Short mmCIF file of C-alpha atoms in Angstrom, two decimals:
data_model
loop_
_atom_site.label_atom_id
_atom_site.label_comp_id
_atom_site.label_asym_id
_atom_site.label_seq_id
_atom_site.Cartn_x
_atom_site.Cartn_y
_atom_site.Cartn_z
CA MET O 1 -47.13 -25.20 -3.43
CA THR O 2 -47.68 -22.99 -0.41
CA GLU O 3 -47.02 -19.32 -0.43
CA GLY O 4 -48.01 -18.62 3.12
CA GLU O 5 -51.25 -17.84 4.82
CA LEU O 6 -52.94 -14.60 5.73
CA LYS O 7 -55.03 -14.80 8.88
CA LEU O 8 -57.51 -12.22 9.99
CA GLY O 9 -57.09 -10.42 13.28
CA ARG O 10 -59.67 -10.96 16.02
CA VAL O 11 -61.49 -7.72 15.23
CA GLY O 12 -61.41 -8.22 11.47
CA LYS O 13 -62.76 -11.75 11.80
CA ALA O 14 -65.45 -10.82 14.33
CA ALA O 15 -66.59 -7.89 12.21
CA ARG O 16 -66.82 -10.04 9.08
CA VAL O 17 -68.76 -12.80 10.81
CA ALA O 18 -71.10 -10.19 12.29
CA VAL O 19 -71.71 -8.58 8.88
CA ALA O 20 -72.46 -11.98 7.34
CA VAL O 21 -74.86 -12.93 10.13
CA VAL O 22 -76.65 -9.57 9.98
CA GLY O 23 -76.91 -9.94 6.22
CA ILE O 24 -78.47 -13.40 6.53
CA VAL O 25 -80.92 -12.12 9.16
CA LEU O 26 -81.90 -9.22 6.86
CA LEU O 27 -82.42 -11.61 3.96
CA VAL O 28 -84.55 -14.04 5.95
CA ASN O 29 -86.54 -11.21 7.50
CA GLY O 30 -87.09 -9.66 4.08
CA SER O 31 -88.28 -12.95 2.64
CA ALA O 32 -90.62 -13.57 5.54
CA ARG O 33 -92.09 -10.07 5.90
CA ALA O 34 -90.94 -7.46 3.39
CA SER O 35 -92.00 -6.61 -0.16
CA ASP O 36 -90.06 -5.91 -3.35
CA ASP O 37 -89.45 -2.42 -2.00
CA ALA O 38 -86.72 -3.81 0.28
CA TRP O 39 -84.46 -4.84 -2.62
CA PRO O 40 -81.94 -6.45 -2.40
CA PHE O 41 -83.34 -7.81 0.87
CA GLY O 42 -86.89 -8.32 -0.39
CA PRO O 43 -88.62 -11.65 -1.06
CA MET O 44 -87.70 -13.72 -4.13
CA SER O 45 -91.28 -13.54 -5.31
CA GLN O 46 -90.87 -13.98 -9.08
CA TYR O 47 -93.22 -16.81 -10.08
CA ALA O 48 -93.82 -17.59 -6.41
CA GLY O 49 -97.60 -17.30 -6.58
CA SER O 50 -99.88 -20.33 -6.22
CA VAL O 51 -102.18 -20.16 -9.23
CA PRO O 52 -105.52 -21.96 -8.71
CA ASP O 53 -106.79 -24.38 -11.38
CA ASP O 54 -109.77 -22.12 -12.21
CA TYR O 55 -107.73 -18.93 -12.40
CA ALA O 56 -108.40 -16.14 -14.89
CA VAL O 57 -104.96 -15.37 -16.34
CA THR O 58 -104.58 -11.71 -17.26
CA PHE O 59 -102.16 -10.23 -19.71
CA THR O 60 -101.84 -6.49 -20.18
CA ARG O 61 -100.89 -4.92 -23.48
CA ILE O 62 -101.11 -1.58 -25.22
CA SER O 63 -102.85 -1.33 -28.57
CA ALA O 64 -102.12 1.67 -30.76
CA GLU O 65 -103.83 3.37 -33.70
CA THR O 66 -101.18 4.86 -35.95
CA ASP O 67 -101.20 7.87 -38.28
CA ALA O 68 -101.00 5.33 -41.11
CA GLY O 69 -104.46 4.09 -40.12
CA THR O 70 -103.29 0.74 -38.78
CA THR O 71 -103.86 -0.82 -35.36
CA VAL O 72 -100.81 -2.48 -33.79
CA ASP O 73 -99.70 -3.93 -30.46
CA VAL O 74 -97.02 -1.68 -28.96
CA PRO O 75 -93.79 -3.65 -28.50
CA LEU O 76 -93.34 -3.32 -24.75
CA ASN O 77 -89.58 -3.54 -24.39
CA ILE O 78 -86.58 -1.25 -24.38
CA GLU O 79 -86.06 -1.43 -28.13
CA GLY O 80 -89.75 -0.83 -28.88
CA ALA O 81 -91.40 1.93 -26.89
CA GLY O 82 -88.72 2.01 -24.20
CA VAL O 83 -91.03 0.58 -21.53
CA ALA O 84 -91.18 -3.04 -20.37
CA ARG O 85 -94.47 -4.92 -20.12
CA ALA O 86 -93.86 -5.66 -16.44
CA GLU O 87 -93.58 -1.94 -15.74
CA ILE O 88 -96.93 -1.31 -17.42
CA GLU O 89 -98.53 -4.21 -15.54
CA ALA O 90 -97.18 -2.97 -12.24
CA ARG O 91 -98.63 0.50 -12.88
CA THR O 92 -101.97 -0.51 -14.41
CA GLY O 93 -104.00 1.04 -11.60
CA GLU O 94 -102.21 4.36 -11.88
CA ILE O 95 -102.56 4.44 -15.66
CA GLU O 96 -106.30 3.73 -15.33
CA LYS O 97 -106.62 6.76 -13.03
CA ASP O 98 -104.33 8.94 -15.11
CA PRO O 99 -104.22 7.80 -18.77
CA SER O 100 -101.81 10.66 -19.58
CA LEU O 101 -99.05 8.36 -18.28
CA LEU O 102 -99.43 6.59 -21.64
CA GLN O 103 -98.07 9.70 -23.37
CA GLN O 104 -94.52 8.59 -22.65
CA VAL O 105 -95.13 5.33 -24.47
CA ALA O 106 -95.90 7.33 -27.62
CA ASP O 107 -92.93 9.63 -26.93
CA GLY O 108 -90.65 6.65 -26.43
CA TRP O 109 -91.76 5.11 -29.73
CA LYS O 110 -91.37 8.42 -31.59
CA LYS O 111 -87.87 8.94 -30.26
CA LYS O 112 -86.65 5.49 -31.32
CA HIS O 113 -88.67 5.02 -34.50
CA ALA O 114 -89.16 8.49 -35.99
CA ASP O 115 -89.23 7.04 -39.52
CA GLN O 116 -92.18 4.69 -38.80
CA PRO O 117 -95.93 5.34 -38.39
CA GLN O 118 -96.57 7.24 -35.16
CA TYR O 119 -99.17 6.49 -32.50
CA VAL O 120 -102.24 8.73 -32.43
CA LYS O 121 -104.37 6.82 -29.93
CA LEU O 122 -103.33 4.32 -27.26
CA GLU O 123 -105.46 1.79 -25.44
CA LEU O 124 -104.42 -0.13 -22.36
CA ILE O 125 -106.02 -3.56 -22.76
CA ARG O 126 -106.29 -6.50 -20.40
CA ASP O 127 -106.68 -9.92 -22.00
CA THR O 128 -108.20 -12.57 -19.76
CA THR O 129 -107.64 -16.29 -20.38
CA GLN O 130 -109.82 -18.59 -18.30
CA LEU O 131 -108.30 -21.78 -16.86
CA VAL O 132 -110.54 -24.78 -16.31
CA LYS O 133 -109.07 -27.58 -14.20
CA GLY O 134 -105.62 -26.14 -14.83
CA ARG O 135 -106.00 -26.11 -18.62
CA VAL O 136 -106.41 -23.21 -21.01
CA GLU O 137 -110.04 -22.95 -22.15
CA GLY O 138 -110.71 -20.87 -25.27
CA PRO O 139 -109.21 -17.62 -26.55
CA PRO O 140 -108.62 -14.58 -24.29
CA THR O 141 -111.28 -11.88 -23.68
CA PRO O 142 -110.03 -8.31 -24.12
CA GLU O 143 -111.09 -5.37 -21.90
CA VAL O 144 -110.08 -1.72 -22.46
CA LEU O 145 -108.80 -0.15 -19.21
CA ALA O 146 -107.65 3.25 -20.41
CA THR O 147 -107.66 5.29 -23.60
CA TRP O 148 -105.32 8.16 -24.45
CA GLN O 149 -105.32 10.54 -27.42
CA VAL O 150 -101.65 11.20 -28.04
CA ARG O 151 -100.49 14.81 -27.74
CA ARG O 152 -98.28 15.85 -30.59
CA MET E 1 -54.02 -42.41 21.16
CA SER E 2 -54.25 -38.80 20.25
CA ALA E 3 -57.61 -37.19 20.72
CA THR E 4 -58.00 -34.03 18.68
CA VAL E 5 -59.59 -31.34 20.76
CA LYS E 6 -62.47 -29.70 18.94
CA PRO E 7 -62.30 -25.91 19.02
CA PRO E 8 -65.24 -24.19 20.73
CA LEU E 9 -68.43 -23.68 18.72
CA GLY E 10 -67.90 -19.93 18.28
CA ALA E 11 -64.49 -20.47 16.71
CA ARG E 12 -65.86 -23.19 14.44
CA VAL E 13 -68.69 -20.96 13.23
CA ALA E 14 -66.24 -18.10 12.66
CA GLY E 15 -63.97 -20.53 10.83
CA TRP E 16 -66.81 -21.60 8.56
CA PHE E 17 -67.45 -18.01 7.54
CA THR E 18 -63.72 -17.39 6.95
CA PRO E 19 -62.16 -20.43 5.25
CA LYS E 20 -58.64 -20.02 3.91
CA ILE E 21 -58.91 -19.59 0.16
CA ALA E 22 -56.17 -18.61 -2.29
CA LEU E 23 -56.14 -14.94 -3.29
CA ALA E 24 -56.03 -16.06 -6.92
CA ARG E 25 -59.72 -17.04 -6.74
CA VAL E 26 -60.63 -13.48 -5.75
CA ALA E 27 -58.49 -12.13 -8.60
CA TRP E 28 -60.36 -14.30 -11.11
CA LEU E 29 -63.72 -13.37 -9.61
CA ARG E 30 -62.83 -9.69 -9.87
CA THR E 31 -61.99 -9.98 -13.55
CA VAL E 32 -65.00 -12.09 -14.48
CA LEU E 33 -67.56 -10.18 -12.40
CA TYR E 34 -66.33 -6.68 -13.31
CA LEU E 35 -66.48 -7.59 -17.00
CA PHE E 36 -69.89 -9.17 -16.40
CA VAL E 37 -71.12 -5.88 -14.94
CA ILE E 38 -70.33 -4.20 -18.26
CA LEU E 39 -72.29 -6.91 -20.08
CA ASP E 40 -75.13 -6.61 -17.56
CA MET E 41 -75.39 -2.83 -18.12
CA HIS E 42 -75.97 -3.43 -21.82
CA ALA E 43 -77.92 -6.68 -21.86
CA PHE E 44 -79.90 -7.02 -18.61
CA VAL E 45 -80.34 -3.90 -16.47
CA ARG E 46 -80.01 -1.82 -19.59
CA ASP E 47 -82.77 0.75 -19.20
CA THR E 48 -81.15 2.86 -16.47
CA ARG E 49 -80.02 5.60 -18.85
CA LEU E 50 -83.40 5.51 -20.55
CA LYS E 51 -84.99 6.13 -17.15
CA GLY E 52 -82.78 9.18 -16.88
CA GLU E 53 -84.46 10.45 -20.04
CA HIS E 54 -88.03 9.52 -18.99
CA PRO E 55 -88.21 9.60 -15.20
CA GLY E 56 -92.04 9.62 -15.38
CA LEU E 57 -92.55 6.12 -13.97
CA TYR E 58 -89.72 6.45 -11.41
CA GLN E 59 -90.76 5.10 -8.01
CA PRO E 60 -87.71 5.03 -5.70
CA LEU E 61 -87.13 1.83 -3.73
CA LEU E 62 -86.46 1.79 0.01
CA LEU E 63 -82.65 2.02 -0.34
CA ALA E 64 -82.93 4.98 -2.70
CA ARG E 65 -85.22 6.71 -0.21
CA ILE E 66 -83.01 5.95 2.80
CA PHE E 67 -79.98 7.47 1.08
CA ASP E 68 -82.09 10.19 -0.53
CA LEU E 69 -80.64 9.38 -3.96
CA PRO E 70 -81.46 11.96 -6.62
CA LYS E 71 -84.09 11.23 -9.25
CA PRO E 72 -82.50 9.75 -12.38
CA SER E 73 -81.59 12.36 -14.98
CA VAL E 74 -79.65 12.30 -18.22
CA ALA E 75 -76.67 13.85 -16.40
CA ASN E 76 -76.47 11.49 -13.43
CA THR E 77 -77.22 8.27 -15.32
CA THR E 78 -74.66 9.15 -18.02
CA ALA E 79 -72.06 9.92 -15.35
CA LEU E 80 -72.90 6.64 -13.62
CA TYR E 81 -72.47 4.80 -16.91
CA VAL E 82 -69.05 6.30 -17.66
CA VAL E 83 -67.76 5.85 -14.11
CA LEU E 84 -68.88 2.19 -14.06
CA ILE E 85 -67.31 1.32 -17.41
CA VAL E 86 -63.97 2.91 -16.49
CA ALA E 87 -63.89 1.42 -12.98
CA CYS E 88 -64.86 -2.06 -14.24
CA LEU E 89 -62.13 -2.03 -16.88
CA ILE E 90 -59.54 -1.00 -14.28
CA GLY E 91 -60.80 -3.48 -11.67
CA ALA E 92 -60.79 -6.33 -14.18
CA THR E 93 -57.03 -5.90 -14.74
CA ASN E 94 -56.37 -6.44 -11.01
CA TRP E 95 -54.41 -3.21 -10.92
CA PHE E 96 -55.87 -1.04 -8.13
CA PRO E 97 -58.69 -3.56 -7.73
CA ARG E 98 -59.78 -2.25 -4.34
CA VAL E 99 -60.07 1.40 -5.33
CA ALA E 100 -61.96 0.39 -8.48
CA GLY E 101 -64.04 -2.08 -6.46
CA TRP E 102 -65.14 0.52 -3.91
CA VAL E 103 -66.33 2.70 -6.79
CA ILE E 104 -68.10 -0.15 -8.62
CA ALA E 105 -70.04 -1.46 -5.61
CA PRO E 106 -72.08 1.67 -4.80
CA ALA E 107 -72.25 2.78 -8.44
CA PHE E 108 -73.65 -0.52 -9.72
CA THR E 109 -76.02 -0.82 -6.75
CA TRP E 110 -77.41 2.59 -7.68
CA TRP E 111 -77.53 1.59 -11.35
CA VAL E 112 -79.63 -1.48 -10.52
CA LEU E 113 -81.77 0.47 -8.02
CA ILE E 114 -82.74 2.88 -10.80
CA GLY E 115 -83.30 0.01 -13.24
CA MET E 116 -85.73 -1.63 -10.81
CA SER E 117 -87.47 1.54 -9.62
CA ASP E 118 -90.52 1.36 -11.82
CA GLY E 119 -92.69 -1.17 -10.09
CA LYS E 120 -90.83 -4.26 -11.26
CA VAL E 121 -88.02 -5.89 -9.29
CA ASP E 122 -85.99 -8.82 -10.59
CA HIS E 123 -84.50 -11.29 -8.17
CA ASP E 124 -81.42 -12.40 -10.04
CA HIS E 125 -79.01 -9.69 -8.85
CA LEU E 126 -78.59 -10.50 -5.15
CA ALA E 127 -75.37 -12.53 -5.43
CA LEU E 128 -73.78 -10.21 -7.98
CA VAL E 129 -74.46 -7.04 -6.02
CA ILE E 130 -73.24 -8.55 -2.75
CA ALA E 131 -70.16 -9.93 -4.54
CA LEU E 132 -69.29 -6.42 -5.69
CA TRP E 133 -69.49 -5.19 -2.08
CA VAL E 134 -67.35 -7.96 -0.58
CA LEU E 135 -64.61 -8.22 -3.23
CA PRO E 136 -62.95 -4.88 -2.38
CA THR E 137 -62.59 -5.96 1.27
CA VAL E 138 -59.87 -8.39 0.19
CA LYS E 139 -56.35 -6.97 0.19
CA SER E 140 -54.36 -8.44 -2.65
CA GLN E 141 -50.66 -9.33 -2.42
CA LYS E 142 -49.85 -9.15 -6.11
CA ARG E 143 -51.01 -6.84 -8.85
CA GLY E 144 -51.95 -7.29 -12.46
CA ARG E 145 -51.32 -10.65 -14.09
CA ALA E 146 -49.39 -12.03 -11.13
CA ALA E 147 -52.60 -11.86 -9.04
CA PHE E 148 -54.23 -14.69 -11.03
CA GLY E 149 -51.64 -17.18 -9.76
CA ASP E 150 -51.31 -15.99 -6.17
CA GLN E 151 -51.64 -19.11 -4.02
CA THR E 152 -51.45 -17.24 -0.70
CA ARG E 153 -54.36 -18.57 1.32
CA SER E 154 -56.28 -15.81 3.00
CA GLU E 155 -59.16 -15.78 5.45
CA ALA E 156 -60.29 -12.40 4.09
CA ALA E 157 -60.53 -13.95 0.62
CA GLY E 158 -62.39 -16.91 2.12
CA TRP E 159 -64.95 -14.62 3.75
CA ALA E 160 -65.65 -12.77 0.51
CA VAL E 161 -66.01 -16.03 -1.42
CA ARG E 162 -68.24 -17.50 1.30
CA CYS E 163 -70.51 -14.45 1.21
CA VAL E 164 -70.99 -14.86 -2.54
CA GLN E 165 -71.66 -18.59 -2.11
CA ILE E 166 -74.25 -17.89 0.59
CA CYS E 167 -76.02 -15.36 -1.63
CA VAL E 168 -76.11 -17.74 -4.59
CA ILE E 169 -77.73 -20.41 -2.44
CA ALA E 170 -79.98 -17.87 -0.69
CA THR E 171 -81.41 -16.97 -4.09
CA TYR E 172 -82.80 -20.51 -4.36
CA PHE E 173 -83.70 -21.17 -0.76
CA LEU E 174 -85.44 -17.81 -0.36
CA SER E 175 -87.35 -18.47 -3.59
CA TRP E 176 -88.68 -21.54 -1.83
CA VAL E 177 -89.62 -19.42 1.18
CA ALA E 178 -91.45 -16.99 -1.12
CA LYS E 179 -93.37 -19.87 -2.72
CA VAL E 180 -94.56 -21.06 0.68
CA ARG E 181 -95.30 -17.54 1.92
CA SER E 182 -97.27 -16.37 -1.08
CA PRO E 183 -100.33 -18.65 -0.61
CA GLY E 184 -100.28 -17.86 3.13
CA TRP E 185 -97.57 -20.25 4.39
CA LYS E 186 -98.97 -23.30 2.59
CA PHE E 187 -97.46 -25.93 0.32
CA THR E 188 -99.85 -25.44 -2.59
CA TRP E 189 -97.35 -23.97 -5.10
CA PRO E 190 -96.02 -27.21 -6.67
CA GLY E 191 -99.53 -28.47 -7.42
CA SER E 192 -100.83 -25.15 -8.74
CA ALA E 193 -101.15 -23.89 -12.30
CA VAL E 194 -98.29 -21.39 -11.95
CA LEU E 195 -96.30 -22.55 -14.99
CA THR E 196 -99.46 -22.66 -17.13
CA TRP E 197 -100.11 -19.07 -16.04
CA ALA E 198 -96.53 -18.07 -16.84
CA ILE E 199 -96.66 -19.61 -20.32
CA VAL E 200 -100.04 -18.06 -21.18
CA ARG E 201 -98.52 -14.68 -20.38
CA ARG E 202 -95.28 -15.31 -22.26
CA PRO E 203 -96.20 -17.65 -25.08
CA HIS E 204 -93.50 -19.39 -27.13
CA PRO E 205 -93.33 -22.74 -28.96
CA VAL E 206 -91.81 -24.92 -26.19
CA GLY E 207 -94.24 -23.54 -23.64
CA GLU E 208 -97.29 -23.87 -25.84
CA TRP E 209 -96.48 -27.52 -26.45
CA LEU E 210 -96.15 -28.02 -22.68
CA LEU E 211 -99.58 -26.42 -22.11
CA HIS E 212 -101.11 -29.60 -23.53
CA HIS E 213 -99.30 -31.70 -20.90
CA PRO E 214 -99.98 -30.04 -17.52
CA TRP E 215 -98.65 -33.10 -15.65
CA MET E 216 -95.16 -32.36 -17.01
CA LEU E 217 -95.41 -28.83 -15.69
CA HIS E 218 -96.41 -30.19 -12.27
CA VAL E 219 -93.42 -32.56 -12.22
CA MET E 220 -91.14 -29.60 -12.98
CA GLN E 221 -92.76 -27.56 -10.24
CA TRP E 222 -92.18 -30.34 -7.68
CA VAL E 223 -88.56 -30.83 -8.75
CA GLY E 224 -87.86 -27.10 -8.49
CA PHE E 225 -89.65 -26.77 -5.16
CA ILE E 226 -87.79 -29.66 -3.54
CA ALA E 227 -84.41 -28.65 -5.01
CA GLU E 228 -84.78 -25.09 -3.78
CA PHE E 229 -85.56 -26.30 -0.28
CA PHE E 230 -82.49 -28.54 -0.16
CA SER E 231 -80.15 -26.07 -1.92
CA PRO E 232 -78.32 -25.00 1.30
CA VAL E 233 -76.85 -28.52 1.48
CA ILE E 234 -74.52 -27.50 -1.36
CA LEU E 235 -72.66 -25.15 1.00
CA TRP E 236 -71.43 -28.18 2.94
CA LEU E 237 -70.81 -30.55 0.04
CA LYS E 238 -67.29 -31.06 -1.24
CA GLY E 239 -65.54 -31.86 -4.50
CA LYS E 240 -67.53 -33.97 -6.95
CA TRP E 241 -70.76 -33.78 -4.97
CA GLN E 242 -70.65 -30.02 -4.88
CA LEU E 243 -69.96 -29.97 -8.60
CA LEU E 244 -73.01 -32.21 -9.14
CA GLY E 245 -75.14 -29.81 -7.09
CA ALA E 246 -73.87 -26.87 -9.13
CA LEU E 247 -74.52 -28.68 -12.40
CA PHE E 248 -78.06 -29.51 -11.26
CA PHE E 249 -78.84 -25.86 -10.70
CA LEU E 250 -77.20 -24.81 -13.95
CA GLY E 251 -79.50 -27.33 -15.66
CA PHE E 252 -82.39 -25.84 -13.69
CA HIS E 253 -81.58 -22.46 -15.24
CA VAL E 254 -81.38 -23.97 -18.72
CA ALA E 255 -84.89 -25.41 -18.20
CA ASN E 256 -86.16 -22.08 -16.85
CA THR E 257 -84.75 -20.31 -19.86
CA ALA E 258 -86.52 -22.73 -22.19
CA ILE E 259 -89.88 -22.60 -20.38
CA LEU E 260 -90.07 -19.12 -18.89
CA LEU E 261 -87.48 -17.23 -20.94
CA ILE E 262 -85.80 -16.27 -17.67
CA HIS E 263 -82.03 -16.82 -17.65
CA PHE E 264 -80.81 -15.60 -14.24
CA LEU E 265 -77.29 -15.12 -15.67
CA PRO E 266 -76.29 -12.61 -12.96
CA THR E 267 -76.78 -15.43 -10.43
CA VAL E 268 -75.32 -18.11 -12.69
CA VAL E 269 -72.01 -16.26 -13.10
CA CYS E 270 -71.66 -16.09 -9.31
CA TRP E 271 -71.58 -19.92 -9.13
CA LEU E 272 -67.91 -19.39 -10.05
CA ALA E 273 -67.34 -18.58 -6.38
CA PHE E 274 -67.62 -22.35 -5.80
CA ALA E 275 -65.06 -23.19 -8.50
CA PRO E 276 -61.37 -23.69 -7.62
CA LEU E 277 -60.32 -20.93 -10.00
CA GLU E 278 -56.98 -20.63 -8.19
CA ARG E 279 -55.91 -23.88 -9.86
CA ILE E 280 -56.06 -22.44 -13.38
CA VAL E 281 -52.59 -20.86 -13.39
CA PRO E 282 -50.76 -23.82 -11.73
CA TRP E 283 -52.49 -26.14 -14.20
CA PHE E 284 -51.24 -24.08 -17.15
CA ARG E 285 -47.75 -23.84 -15.63
CA LYS E 286 -47.60 -27.59 -15.17
CA LYS E 287 -48.64 -28.14 -18.76
CA ARG E 288 -46.00 -25.71 -19.99
CA LEU E 289 -43.33 -27.34 -17.80
CA ALA E 290 -44.20 -30.75 -19.18
CA ARG E 291 -43.99 -29.40 -22.70
CA ASP E 292 -40.64 -27.71 -22.04
CA ALA E 293 -39.32 -30.91 -20.46
CA ARG E 294 -40.24 -32.84 -23.58
CA LYS E 295 -38.47 -30.24 -25.71
CA THR E 296 -35.21 -30.39 -23.71
CA GLU E 297 -35.32 -34.18 -23.96
CA GLU E 298 -35.58 -33.94 -27.72
CA GLN E 299 -32.94 -31.21 -28.09
CA PRO E 300 -29.70 -33.16 -27.21
CA GLU E 301 -30.82 -35.83 -29.63
CA SER E 302 -31.16 -33.40 -32.53
CA GLY E 303 -27.92 -31.72 -31.44
CA ARG E 304 -26.04 -35.00 -31.76
CA GLN E 305 -27.54 -35.62 -35.17
CA ALA E 306 -26.36 -32.19 -36.28
CA GLU E 307 -22.83 -32.98 -35.06
CA GLN E 308 -22.78 -36.26 -36.93
CA GLN E 309 -23.97 -34.54 -40.06
CA ALA E 310 -21.29 -31.86 -39.67
CA GLY E 311 -18.62 -34.53 -39.25
CA ALA E 312 -19.77 -36.51 -42.27
#
């Protein structure tokens, strides 16, 4: 069953081929030289790192003291405190310099879970798991990077 | 003896970028991808409106800076949300698909830009975002339901489909490039402890079992590394072989989901650009014709029986 063909004009075809070629060049250039900042033309760097066999694997979390007297790990996702773990990990340095950035974690939790115990003190903690010959050796070691007394 | 004269290289390259593909495939892609965008806004890049409420960690990406896009606020992210939902629903019907498409492309790009403007960028949206930009360039011949069966072969449709295909494959090949670049242009990634690292940071039962068998993780790393390097071959494969290539990568995503909890669905859905979706309507029509033919064969028979009964 043929219902005809639609061909492109010379200009339309040339323009489309040019756009495609420029796009490919941008993508390759981004992968070779750019950073995530160049999205969508940045490098596909998720899980692209070479991790040595003796690497110290770090994992960042936020521990909270609540007004009910308990200590909990803040659920770092949209449904929990409204912030993803990756966002916190990407901004660790900034939070260390300015712990007040943690205030919005408490605010986010309060907004979504007003009926549950609220956070009074937050700690940004880095857990380190040591690899030996590519295998996990022992439990992680925690280290407190920043502490924030929550403003009410 | 007839010798076919090969067209010049330039024309062949241009022809590769603009194959003739039935407009129906673009109609199907519009419907599926525009509906997928709605899903995406609720399931994957779903924190854009939340960032409008708490713009504290907002760190605009290059594109947002180039176009001087305003900081996310409750007002602009809510507007973006409403506009996207309405435009996607209209575009998915294939009524006014180009007008809707030209609204969706920049609006969803902005949506994702905000979603990724907090220090973390995901790499599963390349094909989807580019697909949204190329789909509205295709002029459709038929509107609404009729568009899904339009067998008119169009070079404009072929270009749009090819662009999506290239971006799907680029997602894999460029991942390979990133793996070689990251250790300083070396091939150390497949033999490294990267999956162990990933599992330690995102523990779950399958992964923790695998931690005791690092050799299995290394085999997976090698398979992924080699497959990503050879992925561009799929662009030139045909028929069954292309299907096999596609199935391999879909399996690759299933494995990634099990081990890393990373699904890459926005890329997976774009694999449909490789599928001959334009055959769906003719296939259904043929089935219906066959069924109707059977019915008309049976009808005279029952008619005669009725006559005999009436005469009895």
